[in-house]
Tab-separated table of C-alpha atoms in Angstrom:
chain	number	residue	atom	x	y	z
E	194	MET	CA	137.620	104.554	107.130
E	195	THR	CA	138.342	103.545	103.557
E	196	LYS	CA	136.303	104.657	100.593
E	197	GLU	CA	135.536	101.032	99.704
E	198	LYS	CA	134.061	100.346	103.096
E	199	THR	CA	131.674	103.289	102.968
E	200	SER	CA	130.621	102.771	99.334
E	201	ILE	CA	126.976	101.850	98.872
E	202	PHE	CA	127.650	99.314	96.105
E	203	LYS	CA	131.083	97.889	96.956
E	204	TYR	CA	132.178	96.099	100.092
E	205	GLU	CA	135.116	93.831	100.946
E	206	GLY	CA	136.211	93.683	97.312
E	207	VAL	CA	132.763	92.674	95.954
E	208	ASN	CA	130.936	94.954	93.498
E	209	TYR	CA	127.180	94.730	94.012
E	210	LEU	CA	126.134	97.320	91.406
E	211	LEU	CA	124.562	95.026	88.751
E	212	PRO	CA	122.703	92.826	91.280
E	213	PHE	CA	121.572	96.000	93.050
E	214	ILE	CA	120.148	97.422	89.795
E	215	LEU	CA	118.245	94.221	89.002
E	216	ILE	CA	116.757	93.848	92.475
E	217	THR	CA	115.930	97.568	92.638
E	218	ALA	CA	113.951	97.181	89.395
E	219	CYS	CA	111.698	94.793	91.323
E	220	PHE	CA	110.799	97.636	93.715
E	221	ALA	CA	109.344	99.583	90.792
E	222	LEU	CA	107.511	96.496	89.522
E	223	TRP	CA	105.584	95.911	92.748
E	224	GLY	CA	104.901	99.655	93.040
E	225	PHE	CA	103.274	99.438	89.603
E	226	ALA	CA	101.067	96.544	90.719
E	227	ASN	CA	99.963	98.377	93.885
E	228	ASP	CA	98.815	101.548	92.165
E	229	ILE	CA	97.283	100.110	89.020
E	230	THR	CA	95.035	98.053	91.311
E	231	ASN	CA	93.601	100.816	93.551
E	232	PRO	CA	91.232	102.249	90.859
E	233	MET	CA	90.033	98.736	89.989
E	234	VAL	CA	87.610	98.730	92.937
E	235	LYS	CA	85.393	101.233	91.129
E	236	ALA	CA	86.048	99.646	87.715
E	237	PHE	CA	84.928	96.178	88.819
E	238	SER	CA	81.874	97.644	90.553
E	239	LYS	CA	80.749	99.132	87.226
E	240	ILE	CA	81.749	96.196	85.017
E	241	PHE	CA	79.892	93.592	87.116
E	242	ARG	CA	77.090	95.893	88.356
E	243	MET	CA	78.125	95.336	91.964
E	244	SER	CA	78.084	97.387	95.128
E	245	VAL	CA	81.192	99.264	96.211
E	246	THR	CA	81.579	96.789	99.075
E	247	GLU	CA	81.701	93.866	96.635
E	248	GLY	CA	84.158	95.758	94.452
E	249	ALA	CA	86.332	96.338	97.519
E	250	LEU	CA	86.928	92.584	97.713
E	251	THR	CA	89.659	93.351	95.178
E	252	GLN	CA	91.623	95.023	97.970
E	253	VAL	CA	90.838	92.183	100.376
E	254	ALA	CA	92.324	89.691	97.904
E	255	PHE	CA	95.269	92.040	97.315
E	256	TYR	CA	96.220	92.540	100.954
E	257	GLY	CA	95.288	88.950	101.760
E	258	GLY	CA	98.026	87.683	99.446
E	259	TYR	CA	100.576	89.953	101.107
E	260	PHE	CA	99.639	88.828	104.600
E	261	ALA	CA	99.203	85.115	103.891
E	262	MET	CA	102.460	84.572	102.042
E	263	ALA	CA	104.962	86.624	104.096
E	264	LEU	CA	105.799	83.895	106.622
E	265	PRO	CA	105.933	81.046	104.050
E	266	ALA	CA	108.200	83.282	101.960
E	267	ALA	CA	110.543	83.713	104.922
E	268	MET	CA	110.647	79.948	105.451
E	269	PHE	CA	111.410	79.450	101.755
E	270	ILE	CA	114.242	82.000	101.827
E	271	ARG	CA	115.668	80.484	104.997
E	272	ARG	CA	115.784	77.072	103.321
E	273	PHE	CA	117.106	78.315	99.989
E	274	THR	CA	118.435	81.807	99.055
E	275	TYR	CA	117.305	85.369	98.517
E	276	LYS	CA	117.735	84.887	94.749
E	277	LYS	CA	115.379	81.917	94.697
E	278	GLY	CA	112.914	83.911	96.793
E	279	ILE	CA	113.026	86.707	94.205
E	280	LEU	CA	112.512	84.205	91.373
E	281	MET	CA	109.581	82.589	93.173
E	282	GLY	CA	108.023	86.028	93.686
E	283	LEU	CA	108.433	86.978	90.028
E	284	GLY	CA	107.003	83.616	88.961
E	285	LEU	CA	103.868	84.059	91.084
E	286	TYR	CA	103.554	87.694	89.967
E	287	ALA	CA	103.612	86.675	86.276
E	288	THR	CA	101.244	83.742	86.891
E	289	GLY	CA	98.696	86.007	88.577
E	290	ALA	CA	98.955	88.555	85.758
E	291	PHE	CA	98.414	85.936	83.032
E	292	LEU	CA	95.471	84.451	84.943
E	293	PHE	CA	93.576	87.621	84.008
E	294	ILE	CA	93.205	86.088	80.533
E	295	ALA	CA	91.470	83.010	81.953
E	296	ALA	CA	89.417	85.164	84.344
E	297	ARG	CA	88.067	87.209	81.447
E	298	SER	CA	86.990	84.085	79.584
E	299	THR	CA	84.790	83.047	82.535
E	300	GLY	CA	82.984	86.380	82.597
E	301	ALA	CA	82.800	86.102	86.399
E	302	TYR	CA	84.263	88.250	89.173
E	303	TRP	CA	85.745	85.657	91.559
E	304	PRO	CA	88.454	84.403	89.119
E	305	PHE	CA	89.862	87.929	89.117
E	306	LEU	CA	90.078	87.765	92.917
E	307	VAL	CA	92.018	84.507	92.613
E	308	ALA	CA	94.345	86.134	90.074
E	309	TYR	CA	94.921	89.112	92.397
E	310	PHE	CA	95.587	86.826	95.351
E	311	ILE	CA	98.208	84.801	93.442
E	312	LEU	CA	99.764	87.980	92.035
E	313	THR	CA	100.138	89.493	95.500
E	314	CYS	CA	101.499	86.251	96.921
E	315	GLY	CA	104.286	86.959	94.436
E	316	LEU	CA	104.598	90.542	95.646
E	317	SER	CA	104.847	89.268	99.228
E	318	PHE	CA	107.679	86.945	98.180
E	319	LEU	CA	109.391	89.850	96.393
E	320	GLU	CA	109.165	92.272	99.294
E	321	THR	CA	110.147	89.667	101.885
E	322	SER	CA	113.195	88.770	99.773
E	323	ALA	CA	114.250	92.044	98.152
E	324	ASN	CA	114.284	94.365	101.168
E	325	PRO	CA	116.698	92.316	103.344
E	326	TYR	CA	118.677	91.329	100.224
E	327	ILE	CA	119.363	95.010	99.500
E	328	LEU	CA	120.386	95.500	103.142
E	329	ALA	CA	122.883	92.652	102.755
E	330	MET	CA	124.412	93.937	99.473
E	331	GLY	CA	127.285	95.881	100.966
E	332	SER	CA	128.500	97.509	104.133
E	333	PRO	CA	126.198	97.334	107.174
E	334	GLU	CA	127.066	100.993	107.797
E	335	THR	CA	125.249	102.088	104.615
E	336	ALA	CA	122.470	99.469	104.689
E	337	THR	CA	119.556	101.749	105.624
E	338	ARG	CA	120.716	104.406	103.150
E	339	ARG	CA	121.015	101.744	100.445
E	340	LEU	CA	117.471	100.512	101.137
E	341	ASN	CA	116.124	104.078	101.016
E	342	PHE	CA	117.759	104.516	97.607
E	343	ALA	CA	116.289	101.253	96.285
E	344	GLN	CA	112.871	102.139	97.727
E	345	SER	CA	113.046	105.469	95.872
E	346	PHE	CA	112.183	103.580	92.696
E	347	ASN	CA	109.025	102.115	94.222
E	348	PRO	CA	106.983	105.346	93.849
E	349	ILE	CA	108.247	105.668	90.268
E	350	GLY	CA	106.559	102.332	89.580
E	351	SER	CA	103.512	103.595	91.480
E	352	LEU	CA	103.284	106.683	89.279
E	353	CYS	CA	103.478	104.473	86.186
E	354	GLY	CA	100.692	102.299	87.611
E	355	MET	CA	98.500	105.341	88.281
E	356	PHE	CA	99.174	106.685	84.779
E	357	VAL	CA	98.312	103.366	83.113
E	358	ALA	CA	95.156	102.934	85.219
E	359	MET	CA	93.917	106.441	84.375
E	360	ASN	CA	94.809	106.545	80.678
E	361	PHE	CA	94.677	102.944	79.483
E	362	ILE	CA	91.901	101.495	81.655
E	363	GLN	CA	89.598	104.097	83.218
E	364	ALA	CA	89.627	106.444	80.215
E	365	ARG	CA	88.833	103.584	77.800
E	366	LEU	CA	86.076	101.804	79.704
E	367	ASN	CA	82.523	102.319	78.485
E	368	PRO	CA	81.346	105.646	79.998
E	369	LEU	CA	77.941	104.306	81.062
E	370	SER	CA	77.416	104.684	84.801
E	371	SER	CA	76.447	101.838	87.125
E	372	ALA	CA	72.849	103.104	87.184
E	373	GLU	CA	72.698	103.234	83.380
E	374	ARG	CA	74.191	99.749	83.070
E	375	ALA	CA	71.532	98.409	85.421
E	376	THR	CA	68.809	99.330	82.885
E	377	LEU	CA	70.462	97.593	79.911
E	378	PRO	CA	69.129	94.328	78.432
E	379	GLN	CA	71.286	91.375	79.495
E	380	ALA	CA	72.729	90.737	76.016
E	381	GLU	CA	73.799	94.368	75.594
E	382	PHE	CA	75.252	94.450	79.097
E	383	GLU	CA	77.250	91.250	78.437
E	384	ALA	CA	78.742	92.767	75.274
E	385	ILE	CA	79.837	95.909	77.138
E	386	ARG	CA	81.225	93.836	80.009
E	387	GLN	CA	83.350	91.679	77.720
E	388	SER	CA	84.663	94.774	75.960
E	389	ASP	CA	85.539	96.434	79.282
E	390	LEU	CA	87.235	93.304	80.589
E	391	GLY	CA	89.318	93.140	77.416
E	392	ILE	CA	90.528	96.683	78.119
E	393	LEU	CA	91.169	95.939	81.794
E	394	ILE	CA	93.318	92.838	81.293
E	395	LYS	CA	95.690	94.227	78.638
E	396	PRO	CA	98.026	96.123	81.033
E	397	TYR	CA	98.212	93.051	83.305
E	398	VAL	CA	99.183	90.801	80.386
E	399	ILE	CA	101.865	93.285	79.289
E	400	ILE	CA	103.309	93.592	82.806
E	401	GLY	CA	103.263	89.776	82.979
E	402	LEU	CA	105.529	89.679	79.916
E	403	VAL	CA	107.833	92.270	81.496
E	404	ILE	CA	108.027	90.123	84.639
E	405	VAL	CA	109.023	87.088	82.548
E	406	VAL	CA	111.921	89.089	81.058
E	407	MET	CA	113.000	90.198	84.549
E	408	PHE	CA	112.763	86.589	85.763
E	409	LEU	CA	115.124	85.431	82.997
E	410	LEU	CA	117.602	88.254	83.649
E	411	ILE	CA	117.868	87.484	87.370
E	412	LEU	CA	117.989	83.745	86.653
E	413	LEU	CA	120.942	84.139	84.276
E	414	VAL	CA	122.937	86.804	86.125
E	415	LYS	CA	125.230	85.659	88.930
E	416	MET	CA	123.828	87.111	92.142
E	417	PRO	CA	125.656	87.390	95.476
E	418	ILE	CA	124.982	84.664	98.023
E	419	VAL	CA	124.562	86.014	101.523
E	420	LYS	CA	126.263	83.563	103.849
E	421	GLU	CA	124.947	83.745	107.368
E	422	GLU	CA	124.932	81.304	110.223
E	423	ASN	CA	121.677	79.485	110.816
E	424	LYS	CA	121.065	80.156	114.504
E	425	GLY	CA	118.411	77.597	115.342
E	426	SER	CA	114.857	76.423	114.822
E	427	ILE	CA	112.028	78.577	113.508
E	428	ARG	CA	110.468	78.682	116.979
E	429	GLU	CA	113.750	79.875	118.511
E	430	THR	CA	114.133	82.484	115.769
E	431	LEU	CA	110.629	83.858	116.303
E	432	SER	CA	111.182	83.900	120.060
E	433	ASP	CA	114.446	85.824	119.607
E	434	LEU	CA	112.741	88.353	117.319
E	435	ILE	CA	109.848	88.963	119.690
E	436	GLY	CA	112.352	89.515	122.491
E	437	LYS	CA	114.103	92.346	120.627
E	438	LYS	CA	112.451	95.678	121.450
E	439	ARG	CA	113.851	97.481	118.419
E	440	TYR	CA	112.375	94.864	116.088
E	441	ARG	CA	109.097	94.408	117.974
E	442	GLU	CA	108.406	98.124	118.123
E	443	GLY	CA	109.549	98.434	114.502
E	444	VAL	CA	106.792	96.047	113.362
E	445	LEU	CA	104.269	98.145	115.318
E	446	ALA	CA	105.605	101.367	113.785
E	447	GLN	CA	105.449	99.805	110.313
E	448	PHE	CA	101.819	98.786	110.881
E	449	PHE	CA	100.890	102.387	111.667
E	450	TYR	CA	103.064	103.764	108.864
E	451	VAL	CA	101.381	101.669	106.162
E	452	GLY	CA	98.032	102.647	107.657
E	453	VAL	CA	98.814	106.361	107.512
E	454	GLN	CA	100.115	106.064	103.936
E	455	ILE	CA	96.994	104.340	102.632
E	456	MET	CA	94.700	106.691	104.576
E	457	CYS	CA	96.345	109.875	103.302
E	458	TRP	CA	96.452	108.675	99.691
E	459	THR	CA	92.965	107.162	99.683
E	460	PHE	CA	91.047	110.003	101.285
E	461	ILE	CA	92.793	112.902	99.583
E	462	ILE	CA	90.055	112.523	96.927
E	463	GLN	CA	87.244	112.939	99.468
E	464	TYR	CA	89.031	115.832	101.162
E	465	GLY	CA	89.698	117.685	97.906
E	466	THR	CA	86.257	116.954	96.430
E	467	ARG	CA	84.547	118.594	99.404
E	468	ILE	CA	86.711	121.709	99.063
E	469	PHE	CA	86.189	122.111	95.309
E	470	MET	CA	82.438	121.435	95.475
E	471	GLU	CA	82.151	124.181	98.081
E	472	GLN	CA	83.698	126.453	95.454
E	473	GLY	CA	80.861	125.607	93.044
E	474	MET	CA	82.512	122.831	91.043
E	475	SER	CA	80.557	119.739	89.959
E	476	GLU	CA	81.291	116.472	91.754
E	477	ILE	CA	82.901	114.843	88.695
E	478	ASP	CA	85.148	117.840	88.001
E	479	ALA	CA	86.037	118.061	91.701
E	480	GLU	CA	87.057	114.391	91.735
E	481	VAL	CA	89.225	114.805	88.621
E	482	LEU	CA	90.984	117.845	90.090
E	483	SER	CA	91.493	116.067	93.422
E	484	GLN	CA	93.086	113.142	91.597
E	485	ARG	CA	95.638	115.567	90.161
E	486	TYR	CA	96.545	116.601	93.691
E	487	ASN	CA	96.907	112.902	94.503
E	488	ILE	CA	99.395	112.518	91.644
E	489	ALA	CA	101.229	115.638	92.835
E	490	ALA	CA	101.490	114.055	96.294
E	491	MET	CA	103.040	110.930	94.749
E	492	ILE	CA	105.577	113.008	92.786
E	493	ILE	CA	106.532	114.874	95.972
E	494	PHE	CA	106.825	111.541	97.793
E	495	CYS	CA	109.175	110.240	95.087
E	496	CYS	CA	111.405	113.332	95.033
E	497	SER	CA	111.526	113.521	98.831
E	498	ARG	CA	112.698	109.913	99.077
E	499	PHE	CA	115.751	110.671	96.899
E	500	ILE	CA	116.483	113.773	99.001
E	501	CYS	CA	116.173	111.759	102.230
E	502	THR	CA	118.590	109.158	100.890
E	503	TRP	CA	121.162	111.929	100.388
E	504	LEU	CA	120.481	113.402	103.836
E	505	MET	CA	121.218	110.044	105.460
E	506	LYS	CA	124.867	110.608	104.654
E	507	TYR	CA	124.792	113.259	107.392
E	508	LEU	CA	121.922	112.377	109.765
E	509	GLN	CA	121.270	109.233	111.808
E	510	PRO	CA	118.223	107.287	110.467
E	511	GLY	CA	116.412	107.259	113.832
E	512	LYS	CA	116.791	111.022	114.144
E	513	MET	CA	115.481	111.583	110.624
E	514	LEU	CA	112.521	109.293	111.286
E	515	HIS	CA	111.690	111.279	114.437
E	516	ILE	CA	111.983	114.662	112.687
E	517	PHE	CA	109.878	113.655	109.683
E	518	ALA	CA	107.210	112.102	111.918
E	519	LEU	CA	106.983	115.363	113.874
E	520	ALA	CA	106.599	117.192	110.547
E	521	GLY	CA	103.834	114.726	109.655
E	522	ILE	CA	102.038	115.575	112.910
E	523	LEU	CA	102.194	119.300	112.070
E	524	CYS	CA	100.927	118.728	108.536
E	525	THR	CA	97.993	116.596	109.693
E	526	LEU	CA	97.084	119.266	112.267
E	527	GLY	CA	96.899	121.651	109.303
E	528	VAL	CA	94.689	119.174	107.447
E	529	ILE	CA	92.336	119.002	110.455
E	530	PHE	CA	92.060	122.664	111.406
E	531	ILE	CA	92.770	124.676	108.233
E	532	GLN	CA	89.735	125.034	105.992
E	533	GLY	CA	89.917	125.415	102.217
E	534	ILE	CA	92.730	124.850	99.761
E	535	ALA	CA	95.461	125.455	102.374
E	536	GLY	CA	94.320	122.327	104.211
E	537	LEU	CA	94.641	120.356	100.967
E	538	TYR	CA	98.174	121.705	100.532
E	539	CYS	CA	98.981	120.365	104.016
E	540	LEU	CA	97.616	116.962	102.998
E	541	VAL	CA	99.799	116.912	99.875
E	542	ALA	CA	102.801	117.915	102.020
E	543	VAL	CA	102.234	114.860	104.240
E	544	SER	CA	103.679	112.743	101.402
E	545	ALA	CA	107.042	114.473	101.781
E	546	CYS	CA	107.033	113.512	105.469
E	547	MET	CA	106.145	109.874	104.748
E	548	SER	CA	108.733	109.341	102.035
E	549	LEU	CA	111.579	107.914	104.126
E	550	MET	CA	109.495	105.993	106.653
E	551	PHE	CA	108.915	102.502	105.221
E	552	PRO	CA	112.542	101.728	104.286
E	553	THR	CA	113.938	103.502	107.349
E	554	ILE	CA	111.743	101.606	109.814
E	555	TYR	CA	112.563	98.447	107.878
E	556	GLY	CA	116.308	99.035	108.010
E	557	ILE	CA	116.331	100.006	111.690
E	558	ALA	CA	114.196	97.042	112.760
E	559	LEU	CA	116.362	94.503	110.893
E	560	ASP	CA	119.709	96.038	111.829
E	561	GLY	CA	122.062	93.417	113.241
E	562	LEU	CA	119.617	90.498	112.964
E	563	GLY	CA	121.795	88.477	110.566
E	564	GLU	CA	120.072	85.234	109.550
E	565	ASP	CA	117.035	86.227	111.627
E	566	ALA	CA	116.443	89.075	109.155
E	567	LYS	CA	114.746	86.583	106.823
E	568	PHE	CA	111.957	85.984	109.340
E	569	GLY	CA	112.160	89.552	110.562
E	570	ALA	CA	111.371	90.730	107.041
E	571	ALA	CA	108.230	88.588	107.051
E	572	GLY	CA	106.918	90.324	110.177
E	573	LEU	CA	107.504	93.735	108.631
E	574	ILE	CA	105.709	92.715	105.432
E	575	MET	CA	102.803	91.306	107.453
E	576	ALA	CA	102.567	94.752	109.070
E	577	ILE	CA	101.221	95.925	105.698
E	578	LEU	CA	97.925	94.701	107.168
E	579	GLY	CA	97.706	98.182	108.701
E	580	GLY	CA	96.759	99.389	105.229
E	581	SER	CA	93.564	97.327	105.302
E	582	ILE	CA	92.556	97.792	108.972
E	583	LEU	CA	92.997	101.521	109.592
E	584	PRO	CA	91.434	103.096	106.431
E	585	PRO	CA	87.967	101.587	107.109
E	586	VAL	CA	88.072	103.162	110.580
E	587	GLN	CA	88.786	106.551	109.001
E	588	ALA	CA	86.013	105.926	106.458
E	589	MET	CA	83.512	105.367	109.281
E	590	ILE	CA	84.455	108.768	110.706
E	591	ILE	CA	84.070	110.429	107.274
E	592	ASP	CA	80.595	108.874	106.862
E	593	ARG	CA	79.419	110.889	109.891
E	594	GLY	CA	79.289	113.971	107.636
E	595	THR	CA	79.840	116.490	110.424
E	596	LEU	CA	81.630	115.927	113.727
E	597	LEU	CA	82.420	118.343	116.557
E	598	GLY	CA	81.081	121.174	114.432
E	599	MET	CA	83.631	120.452	111.682
E	600	PRO	CA	83.513	118.480	108.414
E	601	ALA	CA	84.011	114.829	109.413
E	602	VAL	CA	86.579	114.356	106.636
E	603	ASN	CA	88.776	116.921	108.412
E	604	VAL	CA	88.267	115.354	111.838
E	605	SER	CA	89.079	111.902	110.421
E	606	PHE	CA	92.711	112.921	109.961
E	607	VAL	CA	93.144	112.699	113.723
E	608	LEU	CA	93.758	109.002	113.042
E	609	PRO	CA	96.741	109.575	110.681
E	610	MET	CA	98.069	112.121	113.179
E	611	LEU	CA	98.048	109.509	115.953
E	612	CYS	CA	99.892	107.117	113.638
E	613	PHE	CA	102.626	109.728	113.196
E	614	VAL	CA	102.828	110.053	116.993
E	615	VAL	CA	103.610	106.311	117.268
E	616	ILE	CA	106.282	106.609	114.546
E	617	ALA	CA	107.821	109.703	116.176
E	618	ILE	CA	108.128	107.861	119.489
E	619	TYR	CA	109.831	104.928	117.767
E	620	GLY	CA	112.291	107.219	115.980
E	621	TYR	CA	113.074	109.017	119.259
E	622	ARG	CA	113.663	105.753	121.139
E	623	VAL	CA	116.021	104.539	118.395
E	624	PHE	CA	117.884	107.851	118.178
E	625	LYS	CA	118.375	108.021	121.949
E	626	ASN	CA	119.440	104.349	122.071
E	627	ILE	CA	116.578	103.543	124.446
E	628	ILE	CA	115.915	100.430	122.384
C-alpha cells in the first residue's frame, strides 16, 4: 500500500489539504452557533418576562430548522454540488444572524424565532453537505478517520460559543431577575429590554460577518468536484437506503447518540447543583460551579476526539464505537449509583466516551453509499431530532424529585445509559460484520 493512498489529505494525485481546511472551519462555525444558543433560553425568558416554556421555543426553532431543511438540502446537493450546498448553508447562516438586527428593532420575541429558524436551516445545509464532502476528500480507507479529525474542531467552536455566551451576553445583561423585572413600570422595563437585546445581538452580527468572509473564501477557492454516478430517482434512492441495515441502524444509533449528548450536557447543571447545595452552597454559587464542570466536560470531549482520531489508525471504527459505548454505560452507572462529587466526575467522564460517536456513526453508516450518501447524510442530520425528544423525557423524571429512594436526577441517567446500550449494539454488529 503506497503512502499516497493511505494519506488523509492526498489521494490519486489530488491534494485536498486546502479544501479540507476550509470545510473543516465550517465545523467550528456551526459548533459556535449551537453552544452560544443554549443559554439564550434563560436570557429570552428574562428579557421578555416569559415563562421557561416560552423561552424554550428558542430550541424548538433551532432544532426545527435542522430537521426541516435536511432533506431539501440533500435534494439541492444531488442536483448541484457539495460546494454549492456549503455556500447555500453559509448564506442562510449569515442571513439568520443579520436578521437579529431587524428582530431587535421590533422589540418582539417571535422575529428572533424566525431568525433562529433561518440560521439553523443554514446549519442543516452545512452539516448535510460538509460531512459527506469530507468523507469524499480522499481515500475511502481513511474516510471515517478524516471525518473524526474534521469533527474535532466542532467542540472548539462550541467552547468559543459557550465562552462568548457567558462573558459577552450573560455577564453583561441587566442583573435584575425575572421577578424584579415583573414589578418595573412599562417604560423602565422597555428601556432595559432594548439595552439587553442590544447586548444579545452583537455576537450574532459579528459571527454573521465572519460567515460572509468564509462564504467569499469558499466561493473563490477551487474546490474538488466529487463525480459519482446518479443511480436513479429520489424514491429509488430512499428505498435503497432504507433497505441497507448498516445505514438504517446507523440513523437509529445517531438518534440515540444526539439524545445522550444533549441530555448529559444539559442536566450536568442540575446534577452538580444538587450535590453542591447539599454541601451548604447557595443555589447561584452551585449553578456557577456546575457550569465550570460543564466546560471541563467540553474540553475533555474536544481532547478525546483528537485522541480517538489517532487511535483509528490502529483500531477498526466499529470496534472503537463498541468499546467507547461500553465505557459510557459504565460511567452512567456511576452517575446513577455513586452519590456526591464522584458521581459528578463520572458524568464529566461521559464526554470522553461520547467524543468519537457522531462522526464514527456517520462514517460507518455512509460507507460505500456513493451518490446515495447525499440523501443518506440528510437522514443522519434529521436524527438530530433525538436531541429535542429525549431530554424532555429525562426532565420529567428529574421533576419527580425522588424516585426509588434515590434522587430523581440520578435515576434519570438510566435513559442516557440505555442510549449507550443501543450504540454499543450497533458498534458490535458493525465490528462483527453482522450488518
